[in-house]
PDB file of C-alpha atoms in Angstrom:
ATOM      1  CA  MET A   1     181.085 129.024 129.868  1.00  0.00           C
ATOM      2  CA  GLY A   2     181.800 132.805 130.094  1.00  0.00           C
ATOM      3  CA  VAL A   3     182.611 135.023 132.813  1.00  0.00           C
ATOM      4  CA  GLY A   4     180.308 134.751 135.889  1.00  0.00           C
ATOM      5  CA  GLY A   5     178.665 131.459 134.772  1.00  0.00           C
ATOM      6  CA  ARG A   6     177.107 133.006 132.091  1.00  0.00           C
ATOM      7  CA  VAL A   7     176.576 131.038 128.572  1.00  0.00           C
ATOM      8  CA  PHE A   8     175.157 133.078 125.544  1.00  0.00           C
ATOM      9  CA  GLY A   9     173.817 135.790 128.151  1.00  0.00           C
ATOM     10  CA  PHE A  10     172.201 133.240 130.417  1.00  0.00           C
ATOM     11  CA  ARG A  11     173.221 132.485 134.107  1.00  0.00           C
ATOM     12  CA  ILE A  12     173.867 128.895 134.383  1.00  0.00           C
ATOM     13  CA  SER A  13     173.465 127.520 138.146  1.00  0.00           C
ATOM     14  CA  SER A  14     175.493 124.394 139.053  1.00  0.00           C
ATOM     15  CA  ARG A  15     172.258 123.163 141.195  1.00  0.00           C
ATOM     16  CA  PRO A  16     170.539 120.065 139.628  1.00  0.00           C
ATOM     17  CA  GLY A  17     166.785 120.689 139.088  1.00  0.00           C
ATOM     18  CA  SER A  18     167.279 124.663 138.562  1.00  0.00           C
ATOM     19  CA  PRO A  19     166.424 126.019 135.210  1.00  0.00           C
ATOM     20  CA  GLY A  20     170.074 127.319 134.559  1.00  0.00           C
ATOM     21  CA  TRP A  21     171.119 123.614 135.139  1.00  0.00           C
ATOM     22  CA  ALA A  22     168.752 122.339 132.645  1.00  0.00           C
ATOM     23  CA  LEU A  23     169.679 124.746 129.991  1.00  0.00           C
ATOM     24  CA  GLY A  24     173.400 123.612 130.608  1.00  0.00           C
ATOM     25  CA  ALA A  25     172.390 120.145 130.161  1.00  0.00           C
ATOM     26  CA  VAL A  26     170.476 120.686 127.006  1.00  0.00           C
ATOM     27  CA  ALA A  27     173.338 123.029 125.772  1.00  0.00           C
ATOM     28  CA  LEU A  28     176.001 120.016 126.443  1.00  0.00           C
ATOM     29  CA  ALA A  29     173.762 117.592 124.735  1.00  0.00           C
ATOM     30  CA  ALA A  30     173.301 119.607 121.688  1.00  0.00           C
ATOM     31  CA  ALA A  31     177.210 120.293 121.562  1.00  0.00           C
ATOM     32  CA  LEU A  32     178.154 116.672 121.839  1.00  0.00           C
ATOM     33  CA  LEU A  33     175.728 115.961 118.905  1.00  0.00           C
ATOM     34  CA  LEU A  34     177.936 118.317 116.649  1.00  0.00           C
ATOM     35  CA  VAL A  35     181.061 116.846 117.680  1.00  0.00           C
ATOM     36  CA  PRO A  36     182.563 114.810 114.854  1.00  0.00           C
ATOM     37  CA  GLY A  37     183.225 111.203 115.110  1.00  0.00           C
ATOM     38  CA  LEU A  38     180.174 110.848 117.531  1.00  0.00           C
ATOM     39  CA  ALA A  39     177.921 109.682 114.699  1.00  0.00           C
ATOM     40  CA  VAL A  40     175.603 106.896 114.968  1.00  0.00           C
ATOM     41  CA  ALA A  41     176.177 103.649 113.185  1.00  0.00           C
ATOM     42  CA  ALA A  42     174.059 100.637 112.419  1.00  0.00           C
ATOM     43  CA  THR A  43     174.781  96.816 112.884  1.00  0.00           C
ATOM     44  CA  ILE A  44     173.382  95.105 109.843  1.00  0.00           C
ATOM     45  CA  ASN A  45     173.076  91.528 110.288  1.00  0.00           C
ATOM     46  CA  VAL A  46     173.089  89.354 106.990  1.00  0.00           C
ATOM     47  CA  THR A  47     170.475  86.885 107.623  1.00  0.00           C
ATOM     48  CA  THR A  48     170.732  84.625 104.235  1.00  0.00           C
ATOM     49  CA  THR A  49     173.644  83.052 102.171  1.00  0.00           C
ATOM     50  CA  GLN A  50     171.971  83.622  99.115  1.00  0.00           C
ATOM     51  CA  GLN A  51     172.985  86.167  96.591  1.00  0.00           C
ATOM     52  CA  GLN A  52     169.772  88.045  96.322  1.00  0.00           C
ATOM     53  CA  VAL A  53     168.002  91.694  96.018  1.00  0.00           C
ATOM     54  CA  ASN A  54     164.381  91.464  96.711  1.00  0.00           C
ATOM     55  CA  THR A  55     161.372  92.643  98.947  1.00  0.00           C
ATOM     56  CA  ASP A  56     161.522  89.238 101.381  1.00  0.00           C
ATOM     57  CA  ALA A  57     162.129  89.455 105.204  1.00  0.00           C
ATOM     58  CA  ASP A  58     166.141  88.298 104.688  1.00  0.00           C
ATOM     59  CA  CYS A  59     168.889  90.379 104.409  1.00  0.00           C
ATOM     60  CA  SER A  60     171.338  89.241 102.064  1.00  0.00           C
ATOM     61  CA  LEU A  61     175.151  90.468 101.715  1.00  0.00           C
ATOM     62  CA  GLN A  62     174.318  92.767  98.715  1.00  0.00           C
ATOM     63  CA  GLU A  63     171.064  94.098 100.460  1.00  0.00           C
ATOM     64  CA  ALA A  64     173.239  94.881 103.674  1.00  0.00           C
ATOM     65  CA  ILE A  65     175.942  97.083 101.487  1.00  0.00           C
ATOM     66  CA  PHE A  66     172.991  98.867 100.107  1.00  0.00           C
ATOM     67  CA  ALA A  67     171.404  99.576 103.243  1.00  0.00           C
ATOM     68  CA  ALA A  68     174.667 100.950 104.539  1.00  0.00           C
ATOM     69  CA  ASN A  69     175.217 102.952 101.474  1.00  0.00           C
ATOM     70  CA  PHE A  70     171.616 104.536 101.373  1.00  0.00           C
ATOM     71  CA  ASN A  71     171.149 104.519 105.489  1.00  0.00           C
ATOM     72  CA  LEU A  72     167.524 102.988 104.599  1.00  0.00           C
ATOM     73  CA  ASN A  73     166.352  99.471 104.396  1.00  0.00           C
ATOM     74  CA  VAL A  74     166.241  99.817 100.588  1.00  0.00           C
ATOM     75  CA  ALA A  75     168.122  98.292  97.814  1.00  0.00           C
ATOM     76  CA  ILE A  76     168.436  99.042  93.814  1.00  0.00           C
ATOM     77  CA  ASP A  77     165.440  97.254  92.191  1.00  0.00           C
ATOM     78  CA  PRO A  78     167.105  94.598  90.124  1.00  0.00           C
ATOM     79  CA  SER A  79     164.187  94.751  87.624  1.00  0.00           C
ATOM     80  CA  ASN A  80     164.248  98.841  87.393  1.00  0.00           C
ATOM     81  CA  PRO A  81     167.387 100.362  88.393  1.00  0.00           C
ATOM     82  CA  ALA A  82     165.876 103.774  88.448  1.00  0.00           C
ATOM     83  CA  THR A  83     163.609 102.793  91.654  1.00  0.00           C
ATOM     84  CA  VAL A  84     164.547 101.189  95.104  1.00  0.00           C
ATOM     85  CA  ILE A  85     162.785  98.419  96.877  1.00  0.00           C
ATOM     86  CA  ASN A  86     162.297  97.851 100.542  1.00  0.00           C
ATOM     87  CA  THR A  87     164.420  94.911 101.785  1.00  0.00           C
ATOM     88  CA  GLY A  88     164.600  92.961 105.313  1.00  0.00           C
ATOM     89  CA  CYS A  89     167.923  94.425 106.390  1.00  0.00           C
ATOM     90  CA  THR A  90     168.273  96.945 109.156  1.00  0.00           C
ATOM     91  CA  PRO A  91     168.613 100.560 107.717  1.00  0.00           C
ATOM     92  CA  GLY A  92     172.094 101.947 107.800  1.00  0.00           C
ATOM     93  CA  ASP A  93     173.201 105.044 109.799  1.00  0.00           C
ATOM     94  CA  PRO A  94     175.370 108.059 108.940  1.00  0.00           C
ATOM     95  CA  GLY A  95     178.253 106.742 110.702  1.00  0.00           C
ATOM     96  CA  THR A  96     180.573 103.424 109.961  1.00  0.00           C
ATOM     97  CA  ASP A  97     177.869 100.771 109.660  1.00  0.00           C
ATOM     98  CA  THR A  98     179.216  97.276 110.668  1.00  0.00           C
ATOM     99  CA  ILE A  99     177.958  94.396 108.333  1.00  0.00           C
ATOM    100  CA  VAL A 100     177.971  90.912 110.512  1.00  0.00           C
ATOM    101  CA  LEU A 101     178.136  87.558 108.411  1.00  0.00           C
ATOM    102  CA  ALA A 102     176.982  84.708 110.410  1.00  0.00           C
ATOM    103  CA  PRO A 103     179.725  82.436 111.742  1.00  0.00           C
ATOM    104  CA  GLY A 104     181.576  80.074 109.358  1.00  0.00           C
ATOM    105  CA  ALA A 105     178.525  80.546 106.745  1.00  0.00           C
ATOM    106  CA  VAL A 106     179.405  80.208 102.743  1.00  0.00           C
ATOM    107  CA  TYR A 107     177.959  83.032 101.108  1.00  0.00           C
ATOM    108  CA  GLU A 108     176.765  82.450  97.103  1.00  0.00           C
ATOM    109  CA  VAL A 109     178.286  84.966  94.856  1.00  0.00           C
ATOM    110  CA  SER A 110     177.658  83.515  91.552  1.00  0.00           C
ATOM    111  CA  GLY A 111     175.892  86.413  89.643  1.00  0.00           C
ATOM    112  CA  PHE A 112     175.973  90.200  89.131  1.00  0.00           C
ATOM    113  CA  VAL A 113     174.113  92.424  91.364  1.00  0.00           C
ATOM    114  CA  VAL A 114     172.616  95.689  89.309  1.00  0.00           C
ATOM    115  CA  ASP A 115     174.217  98.583  90.824  1.00  0.00           C
ATOM    116  CA  PRO A 116     174.016 101.966  88.545  1.00  0.00           C
ATOM    117  CA  PHE A 117     176.575 103.680  90.783  1.00  0.00           C
ATOM    118  CA  ASN A 118     179.400 101.083  90.256  1.00  0.00           C
ATOM    119  CA  THR A 119     181.556 102.367  87.592  1.00  0.00           C
ATOM    120  CA  ALA A 120     183.715  99.608  87.625  1.00  0.00           C
ATOM    121  CA  GLY A 121     181.151  97.203  85.871  1.00  0.00           C
ATOM    122  CA  LEU A 122     179.683  94.211  86.755  1.00  0.00           C
ATOM    123  CA  THR A 123     180.473  92.756  90.425  1.00  0.00           C
ATOM    124  CA  ALA A 124     178.975  90.330  92.796  1.00  0.00           C
ATOM    125  CA  THR A 125     178.277  93.078  95.208  1.00  0.00           C
ATOM    126  CA  PRO A 126     177.475  96.771  95.333  1.00  0.00           C
ATOM    127  CA  LEU A 127     180.101  99.505  95.424  1.00  0.00           C
ATOM    128  CA  VAL A 128     180.684 100.444  98.967  1.00  0.00           C
ATOM    129  CA  MET A 129     180.036 104.218  99.050  1.00  0.00           C
ATOM    130  CA  GLY A 130     181.370 105.014 102.457  1.00  0.00           C
ATOM    131  CA  SER A 131     182.916 103.444 105.250  1.00  0.00           C
ATOM    132  CA  ILE A 132     181.677  99.919 106.769  1.00  0.00           C
ATOM    133  CA  VAL A 133     183.029  97.371 108.743  1.00  0.00           C
ATOM    134  CA  LEU A 134     182.481  93.888 107.641  1.00  0.00           C
ATOM    135  CA  GLU A 135     182.600  91.024 110.337  1.00  0.00           C
ATOM    136  CA  GLY A 136     183.442  88.071 108.786  1.00  0.00           C
ATOM    137  CA  ASN A 137     183.300  85.778 111.422  1.00  0.00           C
ATOM    138  CA  GLY A 138     185.152  82.984 109.396  1.00  0.00           C
ATOM    139  CA  ALA A 139     182.761  83.024 106.794  1.00  0.00           C
ATOM    140  CA  ARG A 140     183.440  82.440 103.019  1.00  0.00           C
ATOM    141  CA  LEU A 141     182.399  84.093  99.629  1.00  0.00           C
ATOM    142  CA  GLU A 142     182.317  81.319  97.142  1.00  0.00           C
ATOM    143  CA  ARG A 143     181.310  81.481  93.360  1.00  0.00           C
TER     144      ARG A 143
END
């Protein structure tokens, strides 16, 4: 706030309900959105133990990683890597998304996932392209 209760030439009143108070509240909310570290993040629940990338209502571990990477509920189409398909996952968000595995579940990772962004070669999951948290809950990945 500037001198005399003014911000950018506007007089800010401290009385709730006054126009100046509303302007101050809007300015504060806008400033908080610009603060680093306050980015929104998604929780993406993995709902199947099968290693798959398809358009069904399930969300596999592989599809969850794609959702976190792209901040959408899409994955690379295994039959045409130049396109994406919609998945059953919750879309990721710009913040650090959390991928949640079912407690004690055993996840099949017996094949390779088509991922044109993965320069390491063929892997069982897509390359993680950002920051994620993986809540394992005692689950295991098995080949």
